[in-house]
Backbone as XML, in Angstrom:
<?xml version="1.0"?>
<chain id="A" units="angstrom">
  <residue number="1" name="PRO">
    <atom name="N" x="3.109" y="29.005" z="-11.664"/>
    <atom name="CA" x="2.516" y="30.255" z="-11.241"/>
    <atom name="C" x="1.938" y="30.421" z="-10.039"/>
  </residue>
  <residue number="2" name="ASN">
    <atom name="N" x="1.342" y="29.232" z="-9.538"/>
    <atom name="CA" x="0.730" y="28.923" z="-8.184"/>
    <atom name="C" x="1.237" y="27.789" z="-7.571"/>
  </residue>
  <residue number="3" name="PRO">
    <atom name="N" x="2.176" y="27.896" z="-6.655"/>
    <atom name="CA" x="3.037" y="26.804" z="-6.250"/>
    <atom name="C" x="2.270" y="26.051" z="-4.910"/>
  </residue>
  <residue number="4" name="VAL">
    <atom name="N" x="1.490" y="26.799" z="-4.493"/>
    <atom name="CA" x="0.808" y="26.518" z="-2.937"/>
    <atom name="C" x="0.112" y="24.967" z="-3.127"/>
  </residue>
  <residue number="5" name="PRO">
    <atom name="N" x="-0.717" y="24.949" z="-4.096"/>
    <atom name="CA" x="-1.289" y="23.635" z="-4.181"/>
    <atom name="C" x="-0.341" y="22.311" z="-4.300"/>
  </residue>
  <residue number="6" name="GLU">
    <atom name="N" x="0.679" y="22.704" z="-5.101"/>
    <atom name="CA" x="1.578" y="21.568" z="-5.224"/>
    <atom name="C" x="2.542" y="21.256" z="-4.023"/>
  </residue>
  <residue number="7" name="LEU">
    <atom name="N" x="2.641" y="22.566" z="-3.132"/>
    <atom name="CA" x="3.497" y="22.159" z="-2.063"/>
    <atom name="C" x="2.593" y="21.594" z="-1.099"/>
  </residue>
  <residue number="8" name="ARG">
    <atom name="N" x="1.055" y="21.921" z="-1.028"/>
    <atom name="CA" x="0.304" y="21.105" z="-0.282"/>
    <atom name="C" x="0.157" y="19.714" z="-0.509"/>
  </residue>
  <residue number="9" name="ARG">
    <atom name="N" x="0.143" y="19.088" z="-1.779"/>
    <atom name="CA" x="0.145" y="18.040" z="-2.336"/>
    <atom name="C" x="1.458" y="17.231" z="-1.886"/>
  </residue>
  <residue number="10" name="LEU">
    <atom name="N" x="2.544" y="17.913" z="-1.977"/>
    <atom name="CA" x="3.863" y="17.204" z="-1.424"/>
    <atom name="C" x="3.862" y="16.975" z="-0.029"/>
  </residue>
  <residue number="11" name="ALA">
    <atom name="N" x="3.355" y="18.019" z="0.869"/>
    <atom name="CA" x="3.257" y="17.773" z="2.196"/>
    <atom name="C" x="2.516" y="16.780" z="2.677"/>
  </residue>
  <residue number="12" name="GLU">
    <atom name="N" x="1.224" y="16.546" z="1.964"/>
    <atom name="CA" x="0.404" y="15.445" z="2.532"/>
    <atom name="C" x="0.822" y="14.131" z="2.008"/>
  </residue>
  <residue number="13" name="MET">
    <atom name="N" x="1.618" y="14.282" z="0.743"/>
    <atom name="CA" x="2.331" y="12.817" z="0.354"/>
    <atom name="C" x="3.253" y="12.514" z="1.473"/>
  </residue>
  <residue number="14" name="SER">
    <atom name="N" x="4.155" y="13.438" z="1.841"/>
    <atom name="CA" x="5.136" y="13.220" z="2.708"/>
    <atom name="C" x="4.496" y="12.737" z="4.232"/>
  </residue>
  <residue number="15" name="GLU">
    <atom name="N" x="3.374" y="13.276" z="4.859"/>
    <atom name="CA" x="2.994" y="12.953" z="5.731"/>
    <atom name="C" x="2.390" y="11.429" z="5.623"/>
  </residue>
  <residue number="16" name="ALA">
    <atom name="N" x="1.739" y="11.228" z="4.490"/>
    <atom name="CA" x="1.091" y="9.740" z="4.413"/>
    <atom name="C" x="2.217" y="8.717" z="4.412"/>
  </residue>
  <residue number="17" name="TYR">
    <atom name="N" x="3.403" y="8.949" z="3.754"/>
    <atom name="CA" x="4.535" y="8.174" z="3.647"/>
    <atom name="C" x="5.133" y="7.957" z="5.202"/>
  </residue>
  <residue number="18" name="ARG">
    <atom name="N" x="5.064" y="9.191" z="5.966"/>
    <atom name="CA" x="5.544" y="9.179" z="7.397"/>
    <atom name="C" x="4.828" y="8.102" z="8.082"/>
  </residue>
  <residue number="19" name="LEU">
    <atom name="N" x="3.272" y="8.218" z="7.849"/>
    <atom name="CA" x="2.397" y="7.332" z="8.781"/>
    <atom name="C" x="2.547" y="5.742" z="8.327"/>
  </residue>
  <residue number="20" name="MET">
    <atom name="N" x="2.878" y="5.560" z="7.066"/>
    <atom name="CA" x="3.016" y="4.134" z="6.527"/>
    <atom name="C" x="4.409" y="3.950" z="7.237"/>
  </residue>
  <residue number="21" name="GLY">
    <atom name="N" x="5.453" y="4.668" z="7.272"/>
    <atom name="CA" x="6.840" y="4.279" z="7.745"/>
    <atom name="C" x="6.440" y="3.850" z="9.435"/>
  </residue>
  <residue number="22" name="GLU">
    <atom name="N" x="5.752" y="4.452" z="10.089"/>
    <atom name="CA" x="5.314" y="4.255" z="11.284"/>
    <atom name="C" x="4.741" y="2.856" z="11.268"/>
  </residue>
  <residue number="23" name="LEU">
    <atom name="N" x="4.079" y="2.665" z="10.432"/>
    <atom name="CA" x="3.507" y="1.136" z="10.460"/>
    <atom name="C" x="4.669" y="0.043" z="10.696"/>
  </residue>
  <residue number="24" name="GLU">
    <atom name="N" x="5.576" y="0.397" z="10.002"/>
    <atom name="CA" x="6.526" y="-0.559" z="9.832"/>
    <atom name="C" x="7.607" y="-0.602" z="11.126"/>
  </residue>
  <residue number="25" name="VAL">
    <atom name="N" x="7.643" y="0.481" z="11.729"/>
    <atom name="CA" x="8.815" y="0.459" z="12.910"/>
    <atom name="C" x="8.129" y="0.560" z="14.168"/>
  </residue>
  <residue number="26" name="GLY">
    <atom name="N" x="7.052" y="0.727" z="14.316"/>
    <atom name="CA" x="6.320" y="1.035" z="15.648"/>
    <atom name="C" x="6.019" y="2.528" z="16.011"/>
  </residue>
  <residue number="27" name="ALA">
    <atom name="N" x="4.922" y="2.796" z="15.873"/>
    <atom name="CA" x="4.647" y="4.405" z="15.869"/>
    <atom name="C" x="4.782" y="5.169" z="17.301"/>
  </residue>
  <residue number="28" name="ALA">
    <atom name="N" x="5.340" y="6.301" z="17.441"/>
    <atom name="CA" x="4.964" y="6.894" z="18.365"/>
    <atom name="C" x="3.434" y="7.373" z="18.480"/>
  </residue>
  <residue number="29" name="ASP">
    <atom name="N" x="2.930" y="7.354" z="17.487"/>
    <atom name="CA" x="1.465" y="7.646" z="17.286"/>
    <atom name="C" x="0.784" y="6.051" z="17.837"/>
  </residue>
  <residue number="30" name="GLN">
    <atom name="N" x="0.079" y="6.291" z="18.903"/>
    <atom name="CA" x="-0.353" y="4.960" z="19.344"/>
    <atom name="C" x="-1.915" y="4.662" z="18.823"/>
  </residue>
  <residue number="31" name="ARG">
    <atom name="N" x="-2.276" y="5.234" z="17.688"/>
    <atom name="CA" x="-3.682" y="4.631" z="17.320"/>
    <atom name="C" x="-3.463" y="3.520" z="16.556"/>
  </residue>
  <residue number="32" name="PRO">
    <atom name="N" x="-4.508" y="2.898" z="16.288"/>
    <atom name="CA" x="-4.557" y="1.424" z="15.577"/>
    <atom name="C" x="-3.978" y="1.709" z="14.277"/>
  </residue>
  <residue number="33" name="VAL">
    <atom name="N" x="-3.523" y="0.619" z="13.723"/>
    <atom name="CA" x="-2.697" y="0.641" z="12.551"/>
    <atom name="C" x="-3.869" y="0.941" z="11.260"/>
  </residue>
  <residue number="34" name="GLU">
    <atom name="N" x="-5.038" y="0.415" z="11.507"/>
    <atom name="CA" x="-5.882" y="0.636" z="10.476"/>
    <atom name="C" x="-6.344" y="2.133" z="10.469"/>
  </residue>
  <residue number="35" name="GLU">
    <atom name="N" x="-6.386" y="2.819" z="11.554"/>
    <atom name="CA" x="-6.385" y="4.328" z="11.655"/>
    <atom name="C" x="-5.541" y="5.134" z="10.941"/>
  </residue>
  <residue number="36" name="ARG">
    <atom name="N" x="-4.266" y="4.729" z="11.210"/>
    <atom name="CA" x="-3.240" y="5.395" z="10.700"/>
    <atom name="C" x="-3.179" y="5.018" z="9.003"/>
  </residue>
  <residue number="37" name="TYR">
    <atom name="N" x="-3.429" y="3.893" z="8.756"/>
    <atom name="CA" x="-3.472" y="3.888" z="7.339"/>
    <atom name="C" x="-4.475" y="4.491" z="6.613"/>
  </residue>
  <residue number="38" name="ALA">
    <atom name="N" x="-5.712" y="4.499" z="7.241"/>
    <atom name="CA" x="-6.717" y="5.411" z="6.627"/>
    <atom name="C" x="-6.339" y="6.836" z="6.514"/>
  </residue>
  <residue number="39" name="ASP">
    <atom name="N" x="-5.917" y="7.509" z="7.259"/>
    <atom name="CA" x="-5.473" y="8.715" z="7.298"/>
    <atom name="C" x="-4.348" y="8.815" z="6.420"/>
  </residue>
  <residue number="40" name="ALA">
    <atom name="N" x="-3.446" y="7.830" z="6.079"/>
    <atom name="CA" x="-2.417" y="7.965" z="4.922"/>
    <atom name="C" x="-3.137" y="7.740" z="3.463"/>
  </residue>
  <residue number="41" name="ARG">
    <atom name="N" x="-4.022" y="6.948" z="3.499"/>
    <atom name="CA" x="-4.917" y="6.956" z="2.088"/>
    <atom name="C" x="-5.618" y="8.155" z="1.931"/>
  </residue>
  <residue number="42" name="ARG">
    <atom name="N" x="-6.122" y="8.930" z="2.785"/>
    <atom name="CA" x="-7.031" y="10.023" z="2.872"/>
    <atom name="C" x="-5.895" y="11.388" z="2.425"/>
  </residue>
  <residue number="43" name="LEU">
    <atom name="N" x="-4.824" y="11.184" z="2.935"/>
    <atom name="CA" x="-3.874" y="12.169" z="2.359"/>
    <atom name="C" x="-3.315" y="12.044" z="1.125"/>
  </residue>
  <residue number="44" name="ALA">
    <atom name="N" x="-3.234" y="10.738" z="0.699"/>
    <atom name="CA" x="-2.509" y="10.672" z="-0.554"/>
    <atom name="C" x="-3.389" y="9.329" z="-1.388"/>
  </residue>
  <residue number="45" name="PRO">
    <atom name="N" x="-4.658" y="9.683" z="-1.696"/>
    <atom name="CA" x="-5.475" y="8.653" z="-2.291"/>
    <atom name="C" x="-4.903" y="8.127" z="-3.691"/>
  </residue>
  <residue number="46" name="ASP">
    <atom name="N" x="-4.022" y="8.855" z="-4.329"/>
    <atom name="CA" x="-3.324" y="8.314" z="-5.583"/>
    <atom name="C" x="-2.191" y="7.556" z="-5.302"/>
  </residue>
  <residue number="47" name="ALA">
    <atom name="N" x="-1.534" y="7.395" z="-4.143"/>
    <atom name="CA" x="-0.265" y="6.811" z="-4.024"/>
    <atom name="C" x="-0.471" y="5.265" z="-3.718"/>
  </residue>
  <residue number="48" name="MET">
    <atom name="N" x="-0.369" y="4.450" z="-4.951"/>
    <atom name="CA" x="-0.600" y="3.275" z="-5.024"/>
    <atom name="C" x="0.356" y="2.272" z="-4.320"/>
  </residue>
  <residue number="49" name="GLU">
    <atom name="N" x="1.581" y="2.947" z="-4.177"/>
    <atom name="CA" x="2.623" y="2.191" z="-3.380"/>
    <atom name="C" x="2.148" y="1.959" z="-1.992"/>
  </residue>
  <residue number="50" name="LEU">
    <atom name="N" x="1.576" y="2.897" z="-1.591"/>
    <atom name="CA" x="0.933" y="2.736" z="-0.121"/>
    <atom name="C" x="0.185" y="1.345" z="-0.016"/>
  </residue>
  <residue number="51" name="VAL">
    <atom name="N" x="-1.032" y="1.449" z="-1.092"/>
    <atom name="CA" x="-1.813" y="0.327" z="-1.094"/>
    <atom name="C" x="-1.206" y="-0.823" z="-1.193"/>
  </residue>
  <residue number="52" name="PHE">
    <atom name="N" x="-0.168" y="-0.910" z="-2.204"/>
    <atom name="CA" x="0.396" y="-2.063" z="-2.551"/>
    <atom name="C" x="1.164" y="-2.704" z="-1.346"/>
  </residue>
  <residue number="53" name="TRP">
    <atom name="N" x="2.025" y="-2.042" z="-0.610"/>
    <atom name="CA" x="2.504" y="-2.421" z="0.432"/>
    <atom name="C" x="1.695" y="-2.941" z="1.597"/>
  </residue>
  <residue number="54" name="ARG">
    <atom name="N" x="0.549" y="-2.215" z="1.989"/>
    <atom name="CA" x="-0.306" y="-2.710" z="2.892"/>
    <atom name="C" x="-0.847" y="-4.023" z="2.594"/>
  </residue>
  <residue number="55" name="GLY">
    <atom name="N" x="-1.373" y="-3.998" z="1.369"/>
    <atom name="CA" x="-1.890" y="-5.441" z="0.839"/>
    <atom name="C" x="-0.767" y="-6.442" z="1.190"/>
  </residue>
  <residue number="56" name="ILE">
    <atom name="N" x="0.379" y="-6.278" z="1.032"/>
    <atom name="CA" x="1.365" y="-7.341" z="1.172"/>
    <atom name="C" x="1.394" y="-7.648" z="2.636"/>
  </residue>
  <residue number="57" name="GLU">
    <atom name="N" x="1.338" y="-6.535" z="3.519"/>
    <atom name="CA" x="1.504" y="-6.616" z="4.923"/>
    <atom name="C" x="0.246" y="-7.433" z="5.467"/>
  </residue>
  <residue number="58" name="LEU">
    <atom name="N" x="-0.947" y="-7.097" z="4.969"/>
    <atom name="CA" x="-2.093" y="-7.761" z="5.359"/>
    <atom name="C" x="-2.049" y="-9.314" z="4.888"/>
  </residue>
  <residue number="59" name="ALA">
    <atom name="N" x="-1.636" y="-9.697" z="3.950"/>
    <atom name="CA" x="-1.527" y="-11.139" z="3.457"/>
    <atom name="C" x="-0.239" y="-11.516" z="4.313"/>
  </residue>
  <residue number="60" name="LEU">
    <atom name="N" x="0.738" y="-11.068" z="4.477"/>
    <atom name="CA" x="1.630" y="-11.795" z="5.349"/>
    <atom name="C" x="1.450" y="-11.852" z="6.824"/>
  </residue>
  <residue number="61" name="ALA">
    <atom name="N" x="0.415" y="-11.092" z="7.258"/>
    <atom name="CA" x="-0.148" y="-11.167" z="8.643"/>
    <atom name="C" x="-1.166" y="-12.287" z="8.740"/>
  </residue>
  <residue number="62" name="GLY">
    <atom name="N" x="-1.534" y="-12.865" z="7.685"/>
    <atom name="CA" x="-2.484" y="-13.952" z="7.625"/>
    <atom name="C" x="-3.671" y="-13.649" z="7.158"/>
  </residue>
  <residue number="63" name="ASP">
    <atom name="N" x="-4.013" y="-12.292" z="6.734"/>
    <atom name="CA" x="-5.287" y="-11.812" z="6.197"/>
    <atom name="C" x="-5.121" y="-11.817" z="4.728"/>
  </residue>
  <residue number="64" name="GLU">
    <atom name="N" x="-5.320" y="-12.799" z="4.040"/>
    <atom name="CA" x="-5.041" y="-12.798" z="2.504"/>
    <atom name="C" x="-6.266" y="-12.089" z="1.950"/>
  </residue>
  <residue number="65" name="GLU">
    <atom name="N" x="-7.374" y="-12.199" z="2.358"/>
    <atom name="CA" x="-8.475" y="-11.717" z="1.850"/>
    <atom name="C" x="-8.480" y="-10.334" z="1.843"/>
  </residue>
  <residue number="66" name="ALA">
    <atom name="N" x="-7.878" y="-9.682" z="2.861"/>
    <atom name="CA" x="-7.846" y="-8.113" z="3.061"/>
    <atom name="C" x="-6.599" y="-7.731" z="2.271"/>
  </residue>
  <residue number="67" name="GLY">
    <atom name="N" x="-5.685" y="-8.394" z="2.030"/>
    <atom name="CA" x="-4.565" y="-8.252" z="1.214"/>
    <atom name="C" x="-4.901" y="-8.091" z="-0.244"/>
  </residue>
  <residue number="68" name="ARG">
    <atom name="N" x="-5.645" y="-9.244" z="-0.611"/>
    <atom name="CA" x="-6.122" y="-9.138" z="-2.033"/>
    <atom name="C" x="-6.886" y="-7.983" z="-2.288"/>
  </residue>
  <residue number="69" name="ARG">
    <atom name="N" x="-8.003" y="-7.644" z="-1.457"/>
    <atom name="CA" x="-8.749" y="-6.391" z="-1.669"/>
    <atom name="C" x="-7.867" y="-5.163" z="-1.979"/>
  </residue>
  <residue number="70" name="GLU">
    <atom name="N" x="-6.723" y="-5.139" z="-1.023"/>
    <atom name="CA" x="-5.917" y="-3.807" z="-1.223"/>
    <atom name="C" x="-4.864" y="-3.743" z="-2.596"/>
  </residue>
  <residue number="71" name="LEU">
    <atom name="N" x="-4.583" y="-5.044" z="-2.734"/>
    <atom name="CA" x="-3.687" y="-5.153" z="-4.106"/>
    <atom name="C" x="-4.645" y="-5.061" z="-5.205"/>
  </residue>
  <residue number="72" name="GLN">
    <atom name="N" x="-6.049" y="-5.522" z="-5.048"/>
    <atom name="CA" x="-6.824" y="-5.289" z="-6.301"/>
    <atom name="C" x="-7.062" y="-3.719" z="-6.490"/>
  </residue>
  <residue number="73" name="VAL">
    <atom name="N" x="-7.033" y="-2.935" z="-5.480"/>
    <atom name="CA" x="-7.205" y="-1.399" z="-5.692"/>
    <atom name="C" x="-5.896" y="-1.036" z="-6.452"/>
  </residue>
  <residue number="74" name="ALA">
    <atom name="N" x="-4.590" y="-1.367" z="-6.299"/>
    <atom name="CA" x="-3.543" y="-1.093" z="-7.038"/>
    <atom name="C" x="-3.478" y="-1.772" z="-8.408"/>
  </residue>
  <residue number="75" name="PHE">
    <atom name="N" x="-3.910" y="-2.677" z="-8.566"/>
    <atom name="CA" x="-3.761" y="-3.340" z="-9.703"/>
    <atom name="C" x="-4.716" y="-2.747" z="-10.820"/>
  </residue>
  <residue number="76" name="SER">
    <atom name="N" x="-5.990" y="-2.276" z="-10.162"/>
    <atom name="CA" x="-6.909" y="-1.637" z="-10.927"/>
    <atom name="C" x="-6.422" y="-0.287" z="-11.462"/>
  </residue>
  <residue number="77" name="ALA">
    <atom name="N" x="-5.658" y="0.203" z="-10.531"/>
    <atom name="CA" x="-5.270" y="1.693" z="-10.863"/>
    <atom name="C" x="-4.129" y="1.543" z="-11.857"/>
  </residue>
  <residue number="78" name="ASP">
    <atom name="N" x="-3.289" y="0.545" z="-11.756"/>
    <atom name="CA" x="-2.349" y="0.586" z="-12.606"/>
    <atom name="C" x="-1.902" y="-1.031" z="-12.709"/>
  </residue>
  <residue number="79" name="PRO">
    <atom name="N" x="-2.069" y="-1.870" z="-13.817"/>
    <atom name="CA" x="-1.722" y="-3.170" z="-14.023"/>
    <atom name="C" x="-0.300" y="-3.565" z="-13.839"/>
  </residue>
  <residue number="80" name="SER">
    <atom name="N" x="0.613" y="-2.605" z="-13.866"/>
    <atom name="CA" x="2.120" y="-2.917" z="-13.591"/>
    <atom name="C" x="2.464" y="-3.443" z="-12.125"/>
  </residue>
  <residue number="81" name="TRP">
    <atom name="N" x="1.331" y="-2.959" z="-11.207"/>
    <atom name="CA" x="1.529" y="-3.484" z="-9.814"/>
    <atom name="C" x="1.566" y="-5.070" z="-9.754"/>
  </residue>
  <residue number="82" name="ARG">
    <atom name="N" x="0.937" y="-5.606" z="-10.691"/>
    <atom name="CA" x="0.990" y="-7.228" z="-10.662"/>
    <atom name="C" x="2.209" y="-7.634" z="-10.909"/>
  </residue>
  <residue number="83" name="GLU">
    <atom name="N" x="3.075" y="-7.081" z="-11.872"/>
    <atom name="CA" x="4.383" y="-7.422" z="-12.255"/>
    <atom name="C" x="5.084" y="-6.984" z="-10.978"/>
  </residue>
  <residue number="84" name="ALA">
    <atom name="N" x="5.031" y="-6.015" z="-10.331"/>
    <atom name="CA" x="5.803" y="-5.551" z="-9.004"/>
    <atom name="C" x="5.728" y="-6.418" z="-8.062"/>
  </residue>
  <residue number="85" name="LEU">
    <atom name="N" x="4.391" y="-7.029" z="-7.884"/>
    <atom name="CA" x="4.412" y="-8.009" z="-6.886"/>
    <atom name="C" x="5.135" y="-9.166" z="-7.132"/>
  </residue>
  <residue number="86" name="GLN">
    <atom name="N" x="5.161" y="-9.643" z="-8.438"/>
    <atom name="CA" x="6.179" y="-10.908" z="-8.866"/>
    <atom name="C" x="7.504" y="-10.581" z="-8.621"/>
  </residue>
  <residue number="87" name="HIS">
    <atom name="N" x="7.852" y="-9.259" z="-8.757"/>
    <atom name="CA" x="9.253" y="-8.986" z="-8.668"/>
    <atom name="C" x="9.598" y="-8.989" z="-7.224"/>
  </residue>
  <residue number="88" name="VAL">
    <atom name="N" x="8.718" y="-8.358" z="-6.214"/>
    <atom name="CA" x="9.252" y="-8.263" z="-4.965"/>
    <atom name="C" x="9.098" y="-9.703" z="-4.271"/>
  </residue>
  <residue number="89" name="ALA">
    <atom name="N" x="8.249" y="-10.670" z="-4.999"/>
    <atom name="CA" x="8.296" y="-12.038" z="-4.292"/>
    <atom name="C" x="9.719" y="-12.682" z="-4.701"/>
  </residue>
  <residue number="90" name="GLU">
    <atom name="N" x="9.984" y="-12.442" z="-6.088"/>
    <atom name="CA" x="11.408" y="-12.979" z="-6.293"/>
    <atom name="C" x="12.583" y="-12.427" z="-5.424"/>
  </residue>
  <residue number="91" name="ALA">
    <atom name="N" x="12.281" y="-11.349" z="-4.770"/>
    <atom name="CA" x="13.453" y="-10.661" z="-4.082"/>
    <atom name="C" x="13.183" y="-11.114" z="-2.747"/>
  </residue>
  <residue number="92" name="GLY">
    <atom name="N" x="12.236" y="-12.108" z="-2.349"/>
    <atom name="CA" x="12.231" y="-12.653" z="-0.847"/>
    <atom name="C" x="11.246" y="-11.784" z="-0.133"/>
  </residue>
  <residue number="93" name="LEU">
    <atom name="N" x="10.537" y="-10.757" z="-0.547"/>
    <atom name="CA" x="9.896" y="-9.856" z="0.341"/>
    <atom name="C" x="8.298" y="-10.170" z="0.564"/>
  </residue>
  <residue number="94" name="VAL">
    <atom name="N" x="7.933" y="-11.298" z="0.033"/>
    <atom name="CA" x="6.590" y="-11.806" z="0.167"/>
    <atom name="C" x="6.554" y="-13.103" z="1.112"/>
  </residue>
  <residue number="95" name="GLY">
    <atom name="N" x="7.233" y="-13.128" z="2.049"/>
    <atom name="CA" x="7.493" y="-14.656" z="2.726"/>
    <atom name="C" x="8.087" y="-15.721" z="2.091"/>
  </residue>
  <residue number="96" name="ASP">
    <atom name="N" x="7.807" y="-16.697" z="2.898"/>
    <atom name="CA" x="8.369" y="-18.034" z="2.346"/>
    <atom name="C" x="7.533" y="-19.038" z="1.643"/>
  </residue>
  <residue number="97" name="ASP">
    <atom name="N" x="6.152" y="-18.487" z="1.426"/>
    <atom name="CA" x="5.053" y="-19.417" z="0.969"/>
    <atom name="C" x="4.908" y="-19.124" z="-0.385"/>
  </residue>
  <residue number="98" name="PRO">
    <atom name="N" x="5.677" y="-20.064" z="-1.449"/>
    <atom name="CA" x="5.589" y="-19.426" z="-2.796"/>
    <atom name="C" x="4.235" y="-19.687" z="-3.585"/>
  </residue>
  <residue number="99" name="ALA">
    <atom name="N" x="3.299" y="-20.225" z="-3.049"/>
    <atom name="CA" x="1.846" y="-20.151" z="-3.611"/>
    <atom name="C" x="1.191" y="-18.826" z="-3.111"/>
  </residue>
  <residue number="100" name="LEU">
    <atom name="N" x="1.839" y="-18.145" z="-2.094"/>
    <atom name="CA" x="1.034" y="-16.887" z="-1.754"/>
    <atom name="C" x="0.902" y="-15.927" z="-2.882"/>
  </residue>
  <residue number="101" name="VAL">
    <atom name="N" x="1.783" y="-15.637" z="-3.523"/>
    <atom name="CA" x="1.864" y="-14.614" z="-4.855"/>
    <atom name="C" x="0.783" y="-15.193" z="-5.670"/>
  </residue>
  <residue number="102" name="GLY">
    <atom name="N" x="0.575" y="-16.533" z="-6.027"/>
    <atom name="CA" x="-0.503" y="-16.847" z="-6.909"/>
    <atom name="C" x="-1.843" y="-16.678" z="-6.419"/>
  </residue>
  <residue number="103" name="ARG">
    <atom name="N" x="-2.076" y="-16.922" z="-5.050"/>
    <atom name="CA" x="-3.275" y="-16.571" z="-4.585"/>
    <atom name="C" x="-3.627" y="-14.995" z="-4.455"/>
  </residue>
  <residue number="104" name="LEU">
    <atom name="N" x="-2.681" y="-14.159" z="-4.187"/>
    <atom name="CA" x="-2.748" y="-12.926" z="-4.313"/>
    <atom name="C" x="-3.076" y="-12.539" z="-5.590"/>
  </residue>
  <residue number="105" name="LEU">
    <atom name="N" x="-2.553" y="-13.050" z="-6.747"/>
    <atom name="CA" x="-2.901" y="-12.469" z="-8.048"/>
    <atom name="C" x="-4.219" y="-13.195" z="-8.661"/>
  </residue>
  <residue number="106" name="ALA">
    <atom name="N" x="-4.599" y="-14.367" z="-8.168"/>
    <atom name="CA" x="-5.733" y="-15.120" z="-8.609"/>
    <atom name="C" x="-7.087" y="-14.333" z="-8.697"/>
  </residue>
  <residue number="107" name="SER">
    <atom name="N" x="-7.309" y="-13.453" z="-7.812"/>
    <atom name="CA" x="-8.549" y="-12.571" z="-7.909"/>
    <atom name="C" x="-8.545" y="-11.543" z="-8.602"/>
  </residue>
  <residue number="108" name="ALA">
    <atom name="N" x="-7.239" y="-11.072" z="-9.296"/>
    <atom name="CA" x="-7.239" y="-9.895" z="-10.136"/>
    <atom name="C" x="-7.169" y="-10.105" z="-11.404"/>
  </residue>
  <residue number="109" name="PRO">
    <atom name="N" x="-7.783" y="-9.520" z="-12.299"/>
    <atom name="CA" x="-7.721" y="-9.525" z="-13.656"/>
    <atom name="C" x="-6.290" y="-9.333" z="-14.266"/>
  </residue>
  <residue number="110" name="PRO">
    <atom name="N" x="-5.822" y="-10.122" z="-15.236"/>
    <atom name="CA" x="-4.396" y="-9.685" z="-15.718"/>
    <atom name="C" x="-4.707" y="-8.359" z="-16.498"/>
  </residue>
  <residue number="111" name="GLY">
    <atom name="N" x="-3.472" y="-7.705" z="-16.365"/>
    <atom name="CA" x="-3.346" y="-6.329" z="-16.886"/>
    <atom name="C" x="-2.994" y="-6.052" z="-18.296"/>
  </residue>
</chain>
């Protein structure tokens, strides 16, 4: 009966994913990565996929503590993200350090 709120939500989600896509390929938007990520989270606060992949990006860039913090947000929202981390690691998407996934999961309570 009232499609405007849903259209707004979809447009904001699309913009959030666009911002995150720019993080991967080098943005025309020259703002710092952290600022673009903050904007993406503000636009789509419930999009745990964004949080999940940002956590992995941070960990792979050498900031495991920040990566664990981001992943904990996703794990707390839905424990199935723990299993997702194991699956993406098996697919080779979490670098070549086999202990990294264990360290990322260590601080998170089981789901």
